[in-house]
CSV table of C-alpha atoms in Angstrom, one decimal:
chain,number,residue,atom,x,y,z
A,15,MET,CA,-19.4,19.5,-11.2
A,16,LYS,CA,-18.8,16.2,-12.7
A,17,HIS,CA,-15.1,15.3,-12.7
A,18,GLU,CA,-13.6,13.4,-15.5
A,19,LEU,CA,-10.8,11.0,-16.5
A,20,PRO,CA,-8.1,13.3,-18.4
A,21,LYS,CA,-7.1,11.9,-21.7
A,22,LEU,CA,-3.6,10.5,-21.9
A,23,GLN,CA,-1.3,12.2,-24.4
A,24,TYR,CA,0.2,9.0,-25.6
A,25,SER,CA,-1.1,5.5,-26.4
A,26,PRO,CA,-1.4,2.9,-23.5
A,27,ASN,CA,1.6,1.0,-25.0
A,28,ALA,CA,3.7,3.9,-25.8
A,29,LEU,CA,5.6,3.7,-22.4
A,30,ALA,CA,5.9,-0.1,-22.5
A,31,GLU,CA,9.7,0.2,-22.1
A,32,VAL,CA,9.1,1.2,-18.6
A,33,LEU,CA,5.3,0.7,-17.9
A,34,SER,CA,3.7,-2.2,-19.7
A,35,GLU,CA,0.4,-1.9,-21.6
A,36,LYS,CA,-1.3,-3.9,-19.2
A,37,THR,CA,-0.1,-1.7,-16.2
A,38,MET,CA,-1.4,1.2,-18.0
A,39,GLU,CA,-4.7,-0.3,-18.8
A,40,PHE,CA,-5.2,-1.0,-14.9
A,41,HIS,CA,-3.5,2.0,-13.5
A,42,TYR,CA,-5.3,4.5,-15.8
A,43,GLY,CA,-8.1,2.5,-17.1
A,44,LYS,CA,-9.2,1.1,-13.7
A,45,HIS,CA,-7.5,2.7,-10.6
A,46,HIS,CA,-7.5,6.2,-11.8
A,47,GLN,CA,-11.1,5.8,-13.4
A,48,ALA,CA,-12.4,4.3,-10.1
A,49,TYR,CA,-11.1,7.4,-8.1
A,50,VAL,CA,-12.9,9.6,-10.6
A,51,ASN,CA,-16.2,7.5,-10.4
A,52,ASN,CA,-16.1,7.2,-6.5
A,53,LEU,CA,-15.4,11.0,-6.2
A,54,ASN,CA,-18.4,11.7,-8.4
A,55,SER,CA,-20.7,9.6,-6.3
A,56,LEU,CA,-19.5,10.7,-3.0
A,57,ILE,CA,-19.6,14.4,-3.7
A,58,GLN,CA,-23.3,14.4,-4.8
A,59,GLY,CA,-25.5,16.4,-2.6
A,60,THR,CA,-22.6,17.6,-0.4
A,61,LYS,CA,-20.7,21.0,-0.2
A,62,PHE,CA,-18.0,19.5,-2.5
A,63,GLU,CA,-20.6,19.0,-5.4
A,64,ASN,CA,-19.1,21.9,-7.3
A,65,ALA,CA,-15.7,22.2,-5.8
A,66,SER,CA,-12.5,22.0,-7.8
A,67,LEU,CA,-10.1,19.2,-7.0
A,68,GLU,CA,-7.8,21.6,-5.4
A,69,GLN,CA,-10.5,22.9,-3.0
A,70,ILE,CA,-11.5,19.3,-2.2
A,71,ILE,CA,-7.7,18.5,-1.5
A,72,MET,CA,-7.4,21.6,0.7
A,73,GLU,CA,-10.7,21.1,2.7
A,74,ALA,CA,-12.1,17.6,2.4
A,75,GLU,CA,-11.6,14.6,4.9
A,76,GLY,CA,-12.1,10.9,4.5
A,77,GLY,CA,-13.4,9.3,1.3
A,78,VAL,CA,-13.8,12.5,-0.6
A,79,PHE,CA,-10.3,13.6,0.2
A,80,ASN,CA,-8.9,10.2,-0.7
A,81,ASN,CA,-10.6,10.0,-4.1
A,82,GLY,CA,-10.2,13.6,-5.0
A,83,ALA,CA,-6.5,13.7,-4.2
A,84,GLN,CA,-5.9,10.5,-6.0
A,85,VAL,CA,-7.6,11.7,-9.1
A,86,TRP,CA,-5.3,14.8,-8.9
A,87,ASN,CA,-2.2,12.8,-8.0
A,88,HIS,CA,-2.8,10.4,-10.9
A,89,SER,CA,-3.5,13.1,-13.5
A,90,PHE,CA,-0.3,14.9,-12.5
A,91,TYR,CA,1.5,11.7,-12.5
A,92,PHE,CA,0.3,10.4,-16.0
A,93,GLU,CA,0.7,14.2,-17.4
A,94,ALA,CA,4.5,14.1,-16.9
A,95,PHE,CA,5.3,11.1,-18.9
A,96,SER,CA,6.2,11.0,-22.6
A,97,PRO,CA,7.4,8.3,-24.9
A,98,ALA,CA,9.7,11.1,-26.6
A,99,PRO,CA,10.7,13.0,-23.2
A,100,LYS,CA,13.2,15.7,-22.6
A,101,HIS,CA,15.6,13.8,-20.2
A,102,MET,CA,17.1,16.7,-18.3
A,103,PRO,CA,15.9,20.1,-17.2
A,104,GLU,CA,17.4,23.2,-18.4
A,105,GLY,CA,17.4,27.0,-17.7
A,106,ASP,CA,15.8,28.3,-14.5
A,107,LEU,CA,14.6,24.9,-13.2
A,108,LEU,CA,17.9,23.3,-13.7
A,109,LYS,CA,19.5,26.1,-11.7
A,110,ALA,CA,17.0,25.9,-9.0
A,111,ILE,CA,17.7,22.2,-8.8
A,112,GLU,CA,21.4,22.7,-8.5
A,113,VAL,CA,20.9,25.5,-5.8
A,114,SER,CA,18.7,23.2,-3.7
A,115,PHE,CA,20.3,19.7,-4.3
A,116,GLY,CA,23.8,20.5,-5.3
A,117,SER,CA,23.5,18.9,-9.0
A,118,PHE,CA,21.0,17.1,-11.1
A,119,GLU,CA,22.3,13.7,-10.2
A,120,GLU,CA,22.2,14.6,-6.5
A,121,PHE,CA,18.5,15.4,-7.0
A,122,LEU,CA,17.7,12.1,-8.8
A,123,SER,CA,19.4,10.3,-6.0
A,124,LYS,CA,17.4,12.0,-3.3
A,125,PHE,CA,14.2,11.8,-5.0
A,126,SER,CA,14.8,8.2,-5.7
A,127,ASN,CA,15.7,7.6,-2.3
A,128,ALA,CA,12.4,9.4,-0.9
A,129,ALA,CA,10.4,7.1,-3.2
A,130,ALA,CA,12.1,3.9,-2.3
A,131,THR,CA,11.9,4.4,1.3
A,132,LEU,CA,8.3,5.6,1.7
A,133,PHE,CA,6.6,2.6,3.6
A,134,GLY,CA,3.5,1.3,2.4
A,135,SER,CA,1.5,3.1,-0.2
A,136,GLY,CA,2.0,6.8,-1.3
A,137,TRP,CA,4.0,9.2,-3.5
A,138,ALA,CA,7.2,10.9,-3.7
A,139,TRP,CA,7.2,14.8,-4.7
A,140,LEU,CA,9.4,17.5,-5.9
A,141,VAL,CA,7.8,20.6,-4.6
A,142,VAL,CA,8.4,24.4,-4.4
A,143,ASP,CA,8.0,25.6,-0.9
A,144,ALA,CA,6.8,28.9,0.5
A,145,ASP,CA,10.4,30.6,0.1
A,146,GLY,CA,10.5,29.3,-3.5
A,147,LYS,CA,13.0,26.6,-2.6
A,148,LEU,CA,12.8,23.2,-4.1
A,149,ILE,CA,12.3,20.3,-1.7
A,150,ILE,CA,11.4,16.6,-2.0
A,151,THR,CA,8.6,15.3,0.2
A,152,GLN,CA,7.0,11.9,0.7
A,153,GLU,CA,3.1,11.6,1.3
A,154,SER,CA,1.2,8.4,2.4
A,155,ASN,CA,-1.6,7.0,0.4
A,156,ALA,CA,-3.4,9.9,-1.2
A,157,GLY,CA,-1.5,12.7,0.7
A,158,ASN,CA,-1.0,15.7,-1.6
A,159,PRO,CA,1.6,18.5,-0.9
A,160,LEU,CA,-1.0,21.3,-1.9
A,161,ARG,CA,-2.5,20.8,1.5
A,162,LYS,CA,0.7,21.9,3.2
A,163,GLY,CA,0.9,24.9,0.9
A,164,LEU,CA,3.6,23.4,-1.4
A,165,LYS,CA,3.5,23.6,-5.1
A,166,PRO,CA,4.1,20.3,-6.9
A,167,LEU,CA,6.4,19.8,-9.8
A,168,LEU,CA,6.7,16.2,-10.2
A,169,THR,CA,5.4,12.9,-8.4
A,170,CYS,CA,6.2,9.3,-8.5
A,171,ASP,CA,3.5,6.8,-7.5
A,172,VAL,CA,4.7,4.1,-5.1
A,173,TRP,CA,1.6,2.4,-4.4
A,174,GLU,CA,2.4,-1.2,-5.4
A,175,HIS,CA,-0.3,-1.2,-8.2
A,176,ALA,CA,1.7,1.5,-10.0
A,177,TYR,CA,4.6,-1.1,-10.6
A,178,TYR,CA,3.7,-4.6,-9.2
A,179,LEU,CA,2.7,-6.3,-12.6
A,180,ASP,CA,6.0,-5.2,-14.3
A,181,TYR,CA,8.6,-5.0,-11.3
A,182,GLN,CA,6.9,-7.0,-8.3
A,183,ASN,CA,8.7,-6.3,-5.2
A,184,ARG,CA,11.6,-4.7,-7.1
A,185,ARG,CA,10.4,-1.0,-6.5
A,186,PRO,CA,14.0,0.4,-6.8
A,187,ASP,CA,14.1,-1.0,-10.5
A,188,TYR,CA,10.8,0.9,-11.3
A,189,ILE,CA,12.1,4.2,-9.9
A,190,GLN,CA,15.2,3.8,-11.9
A,191,ALA,CA,13.1,3.2,-15.0
A,192,PHE,CA,10.6,6.0,-14.2
A,193,TRP,CA,13.4,8.5,-15.1
A,194,LYS,CA,13.4,7.3,-18.6
A,195,ILE,CA,9.8,8.7,-19.3
A,196,VAL,CA,9.7,11.8,-17.2
A,197,ASP,CA,9.4,14.6,-19.8
A,198,TRP,CA,11.3,17.5,-18.2
A,199,ARG,CA,9.5,20.1,-20.5
A,200,VAL,CA,6.4,19.4,-18.6
A,201,VAL,CA,8.2,19.9,-15.1
A,202,GLU,CA,9.8,23.1,-16.7
A,203,LYS,CA,6.3,24.5,-17.5
A,204,ARG,CA,5.1,23.6,-14.1
A,205,PHE,CA,8.0,25.4,-12.5
A,206,GLU,CA,7.2,28.6,-14.4
A,207,GLN,CA,3.6,28.6,-13.3
A,208,ALA,CA,4.5,28.0,-9.7
A,209,ARG,CA,6.8,31.1,-9.6
B,19,MET,CA,19.4,-15.1,18.1
B,20,ALA,CA,18.1,-13.8,14.7
B,21,PHE,CA,14.5,-14.1,13.6
B,22,GLN,CA,14.0,-16.9,10.9
B,23,LEU,CA,11.6,-17.0,8.1
B,24,PRO,CA,9.4,-19.8,9.1
B,25,LYS,CA,8.8,-22.9,7.1
B,26,LEU,CA,5.6,-23.0,5.2
B,27,LYS,CA,3.1,-25.8,5.9
B,28,PHE,CA,2.1,-26.0,2.1
B,29,ASP,CA,4.0,-25.5,-1.1
B,30,TYR,CA,3.6,-22.4,-3.3
B,31,LYS,CA,0.9,-23.7,-5.6
B,32,ALA,CA,-1.2,-25.5,-2.8
B,33,LEU,CA,-3.5,-22.5,-2.3
B,34,GLU,CA,-4.5,-22.2,-6.2
B,35,PRO,CA,-6.8,-21.2,-7.7
B,36,TYR,CA,-7.3,-18.7,-4.8
B,37,ILE,CA,-3.6,-17.5,-4.2
B,38,ASP,CA,-1.4,-18.1,-7.2
B,39,GLU,CA,1.9,-19.9,-7.1
B,40,MET,CA,4.0,-16.7,-8.2
B,41,THR,CA,2.2,-14.7,-5.5
B,42,MET,CA,3.1,-17.1,-2.9
B,43,ASP,CA,6.5,-17.5,-4.0
B,44,ILE,CA,7.5,-13.7,-4.1
B,45,HIS,CA,5.3,-12.8,-1.2
B,46,TYR,CA,6.9,-15.3,1.2
B,47,ASN,CA,10.4,-15.3,-0.2
B,48,LYS,CA,10.7,-11.6,-1.0
B,49,HIS,CA,8.4,-9.7,1.0
B,50,HIS,CA,8.3,-11.7,4.0
B,51,GLY,CA,12.0,-12.5,3.6
B,52,THR,CA,13.0,-8.9,3.3
B,53,TYR,CA,10.9,-7.9,6.5
B,54,THR,CA,12.8,-10.8,8.4
B,55,ASN,CA,16.3,-9.5,7.3
B,56,ASN,CA,15.4,-6.0,7.8
B,57,LEU,CA,14.1,-6.6,11.3
B,58,ASN,CA,17.2,-8.5,12.3
B,59,ASN,CA,19.4,-5.7,10.9
B,60,ALA,CA,17.3,-2.9,12.9
B,61,ILE,CA,17.8,-4.9,16.2
B,62,ALA,CA,21.3,-6.5,15.8
B,63,GLY,CA,23.4,-5.4,18.8
B,64,THR,CA,20.4,-3.7,20.5
B,65,SER,CA,19.1,-4.5,24.0
B,66,ILE,CA,16.0,-6.1,22.4
B,67,GLU,CA,17.9,-8.5,20.2
B,68,ALA,CA,16.9,-11.5,22.2
B,69,LEU,CA,13.5,-10.6,23.1
B,70,PRO,CA,10.4,-12.6,21.4
B,71,ILE,CA,8.9,-10.5,18.6
B,72,GLU,CA,5.6,-10.1,20.5
B,73,GLU,CA,7.7,-8.3,23.3
B,74,ILE,CA,9.4,-6.3,20.7
B,75,LEU,CA,6.0,-5.1,19.2
B,76,GLN,CA,4.8,-4.0,22.7
B,77,GLU,CA,7.3,-1.3,22.8
B,78,VAL,CA,7.6,0.0,19.2
B,79,SER,CA,6.7,3.5,20.3
B,80,LYS,CA,10.3,3.6,21.9
B,81,LEU,CA,11.9,2.0,18.8
B,82,SER,CA,13.0,3.0,15.3
B,83,PRO,CA,10.4,3.0,12.5
B,84,ALA,CA,12.3,0.2,11.0
B,85,VAL,CA,11.6,-2.1,14.1
B,86,ARG,CA,7.8,-1.2,14.0
B,87,ASN,CA,7.5,-1.7,10.1
B,88,ASN,CA,9.7,-4.8,9.8
B,89,GLY,CA,8.8,-6.4,13.3
B,90,GLY,CA,5.2,-5.9,12.2
B,91,GLY,CA,5.8,-7.2,8.7
B,92,TYR,CA,7.5,-10.2,10.2
B,93,PHE,CA,4.8,-11.0,12.7
B,94,ASN,CA,1.9,-10.5,10.6
B,95,HIS,CA,3.2,-12.6,7.6
B,96,ASN,CA,4.1,-15.5,10.2
B,97,LEU,CA,0.4,-15.4,11.3
B,98,PHE,CA,-1.0,-15.1,7.7
B,99,TRP,CA,0.7,-18.3,6.5
B,100,ASP,CA,-0.2,-20.1,9.7
B,101,ILE,CA,-3.9,-19.5,9.2
B,102,MET,CA,-4.2,-20.7,5.7
B,103,SER,CA,-4.2,-24.3,4.5
B,104,PRO,CA,-5.0,-25.9,1.0
B,105,ASN,CA,-7.6,-27.9,3.1
B,106,GLY,CA,-9.1,-24.7,4.6
B,107,GLY,CA,-12.4,-23.0,4.2
B,108,GLY,CA,-15.9,-23.9,5.7
B,109,LYS,CA,-16.6,-22.5,9.1
B,110,PRO,CA,-15.2,-22.8,12.6
B,111,ASP,CA,-16.7,-24.9,15.2
B,112,GLY,CA,-16.6,-25.4,18.9
B,113,ALA,CA,-15.7,-22.7,21.4
B,114,LEU,CA,-14.4,-20.5,18.5
B,115,LEU,CA,-17.8,-20.5,16.6
B,116,LYS,CA,-19.6,-20.0,19.8
B,117,SER,CA,-17.7,-17.1,20.7
B,118,ILE,CA,-18.1,-15.5,17.1
B,119,LYS,CA,-21.8,-15.9,17.4
B,120,LYS,CA,-21.9,-14.4,20.9
B,121,PHE,CA,-19.9,-11.1,19.7
B,122,PHE,CA,-21.3,-10.9,16.0
B,123,GLY,CA,-24.5,-12.6,16.0
B,124,SER,CA,-23.6,-15.2,13.4
B,125,PHE,CA,-20.7,-16.5,11.4
B,126,ASP,CA,-22.1,-14.7,8.3
B,127,GLU,CA,-22.3,-11.5,10.2
B,128,PHE,CA,-18.7,-11.9,11.3
B,129,LYS,CA,-17.6,-12.7,7.8
B,130,GLU,CA,-19.3,-9.6,6.4
B,131,LYS,CA,-17.8,-7.4,9.0
B,132,PHE,CA,-14.4,-8.6,8.5
B,133,SER,CA,-14.6,-8.7,4.6
B,134,ASN,CA,-15.7,-5.1,4.9
B,135,ALA,CA,-12.9,-4.2,7.2
B,136,ALA,CA,-10.6,-5.7,4.4
B,137,ALA,CA,-12.2,-4.0,1.5
B,138,THR,CA,-12.1,-0.5,3.0
B,139,ARG,CA,-8.7,-0.2,4.3
B,140,PHE,CA,-7.4,2.7,2.2
B,141,GLY,CA,-3.9,1.8,1.0
B,142,SER,CA,-1.8,-1.0,2.5
B,143,GLY,CA,-2.7,-2.7,5.5
B,144,TRP,CA,-4.4,-5.8,7.3
B,145,ALA,CA,-7.8,-6.7,8.4
B,146,TRP,CA,-7.9,-8.4,11.8
B,147,LEU,CA,-10.1,-10.6,14.2
B,148,VAL,CA,-8.5,-9.9,17.7
B,149,TRP,CA,-9.3,-11.2,21.1
B,150,THR,CA,-9.0,-8.1,23.4
B,151,GLY,CA,-9.1,-10.0,26.7
B,152,LYS,CA,-12.8,-9.5,27.1
B,153,ASP,CA,-14.2,-9.6,23.6
B,154,PHE,CA,-13.7,-9.9,19.9
B,155,GLN,CA,-13.1,-6.9,17.7
B,156,VAL,CA,-12.9,-6.8,13.8
B,157,PHE,CA,-11.0,-3.8,12.5
B,158,SER,CA,-7.9,-2.9,10.1
B,159,THR,CA,-4.6,-1.4,10.5
B,160,PRO,CA,-2.5,0.6,8.4
B,161,ASN,CA,0.8,-0.8,6.8
B,162,GLN,CA,2.3,-3.4,9.1
B,163,ASP,CA,0.8,-2.3,12.4
B,164,ASN,CA,-1.0,-4.7,14.4
B,165,SER,CA,-2.9,-4.8,17.9
B,166,LEU,CA,0.1,-6.2,19.7
B,167,MET,CA,2.0,-2.8,19.3
B,168,ASP,CA,1.6,-0.3,22.0
B,169,VAL,CA,0.8,2.4,19.4
B,170,ALA,CA,-2.5,0.4,18.4
B,171,ASP,CA,-5.8,2.0,18.8
B,172,ILE,CA,-7.4,-1.4,19.9
B,173,LYS,CA,-5.0,-3.8,21.7
B,174,GLY,CA,-5.3,-7.5,21.9
B,175,ILE,CA,-4.2,-10.9,20.4
B,176,PRO,CA,-4.6,-11.3,16.7
B,177,ILE,CA,-6.6,-14.4,15.8
B,178,LEU,CA,-7.1,-14.2,12.2
B,179,GLY,CA,-5.4,-11.5,9.9
B,180,LEU,CA,-5.7,-10.8,6.1
B,181,ASP,CA,-3.1,-8.8,4.1
B,182,VAL,CA,-4.5,-6.4,1.9
B,183,TRP,CA,-1.3,-4.8,0.6
B,184,GLU,CA,-1.6,-5.0,-3.2
B,185,HIS,CA,1.6,-7.3,-3.2
B,186,ALA,CA,-0.8,-9.9,-1.6
B,187,TYR,CA,-3.2,-10.0,-4.6
B,188,TYR,CA,-2.1,-7.7,-7.6
B,189,LEU,CA,-0.6,-10.4,-9.8
B,190,LYS,CA,-3.8,-12.5,-9.8
B,191,TYR,CA,-6.6,-10.0,-8.8
B,192,GLN,CA,-5.2,-6.6,-9.9
B,193,ASN,CA,-7.7,-3.9,-8.8
B,194,ARG,CA,-10.2,-6.6,-7.7
B,195,ARG,CA,-9.4,-6.7,-4.0
B,196,SER,CA,-13.0,-7.7,-3.2
B,197,GLU,CA,-12.6,-10.7,-5.3
B,198,TYR,CA,-9.4,-11.7,-3.4
B,199,ILE,CA,-11.2,-11.0,0.0
B,200,GLN,CA,-14.0,-13.4,-1.0
B,201,ASN,CA,-11.6,-16.2,-2.1
B,202,PHE,CA,-9.6,-16.0,1.1
B,203,TRP,CA,-12.5,-17.7,2.9
B,204,ASN,CA,-11.8,-20.8,1.0
B,205,VAL,CA,-8.4,-21.1,2.4
B,206,ILE,CA,-8.7,-20.3,6.0
B,207,ASP,CA,-7.5,-23.0,8.3
B,208,TRP,CA,-10.0,-22.8,11.2
B,209,LYS,CA,-8.2,-25.5,13.2
B,210,ALA,CA,-5.3,-23.0,13.2
B,211,VAL,CA,-7.5,-20.0,14.1
B,212,GLU,CA,-9.0,-22.0,16.9
B,213,GLU,CA,-5.7,-22.9,18.3
B,214,LYS,CA,-4.8,-19.3,18.5
B,215,TYR,CA,-8.2,-18.4,20.2
B,216,ILE,CA,-7.5,-21.1,22.7
B,217,ALA,CA,-4.0,-19.8,23.4
B,218,ALA,CA,-5.4,-16.2,23.6
B,219,THR,CA,-8.3,-16.9,25.8
B,220,SER,CA,-6.2,-19.1,28.3
B,221,LYS,CA,-3.8,-16.2,29.0
């Protein structure tokens, strides 16, 4: 199965207030595309040739895992953005966030802190654990919570390539701005499907 | 005694066009500066406060992640600035070249091996040429780890290091890490590398 770069649901300059067109062109057009290309060439003739990305994330190691997980992670990351986002969750998701973190503001602060303190390259995640509770996790490099039996709802890419052209060393500024484009409609939908 | 950000031997634009002025400024002042401050904060008031950085790194397994990450970041960047020069490039000579030939076959083979270690490090990290006490090894480490740390797979004294964190090259090269690696060879100060080799082999 040939993996493909998913289409963005917005134009590359639509998020410019937070992520510049140049960042989008490189991050989506070069990095994400390179992971897709690398994955396709690495799986040729292997047992992963017809595997889903999820299977690859659960079972693969080395380059196949790294590229497969990075394809999934980036698709999941870009999919949650919108130039006209819903700024706050409602209903069951909001309730679950309040149960797990106290309040939406507490959640924002804990997730932001997880993203800010991940040392090196990686991702911060909001996930549903096996007991249906929401938790925040960090993963290095291509790490993906599916591998630990967790169901991802939201992620923030803190590889430097995600923000360096726009924010340089100021990762906390990027994380703060990230919240302006997260579309909670998408996260709510993921939460429904995860339950 | 707090650790100090070392003075650079060259100005921010001296390594142009291979390493641009803005990258040098931010990399040195912000990234290296932050590692230095965070290291000082992490060791302030502890028993290791007065130790040389090399000795601190030798016991990171017993210390907080903040010491490993920031201590590594402090040492690695000190070395990185030290082995680059606007008058760099070319090849080593003398005892260093002889030793490189002995362990890698030729300078070109060494160069290829080192470049490959830098290109294939997934995520953030460093490529190294290390004197282990009996031979040379080329490899890479994740994040700010290095071969002085007791947690390292291969231990020894770093002679040459290349930063492949994206912050080292992203403003100028973006996703083209291999182009950055290729250009690094134009700014290596082989005299400084040779001094490190001599110091390491005479221990």
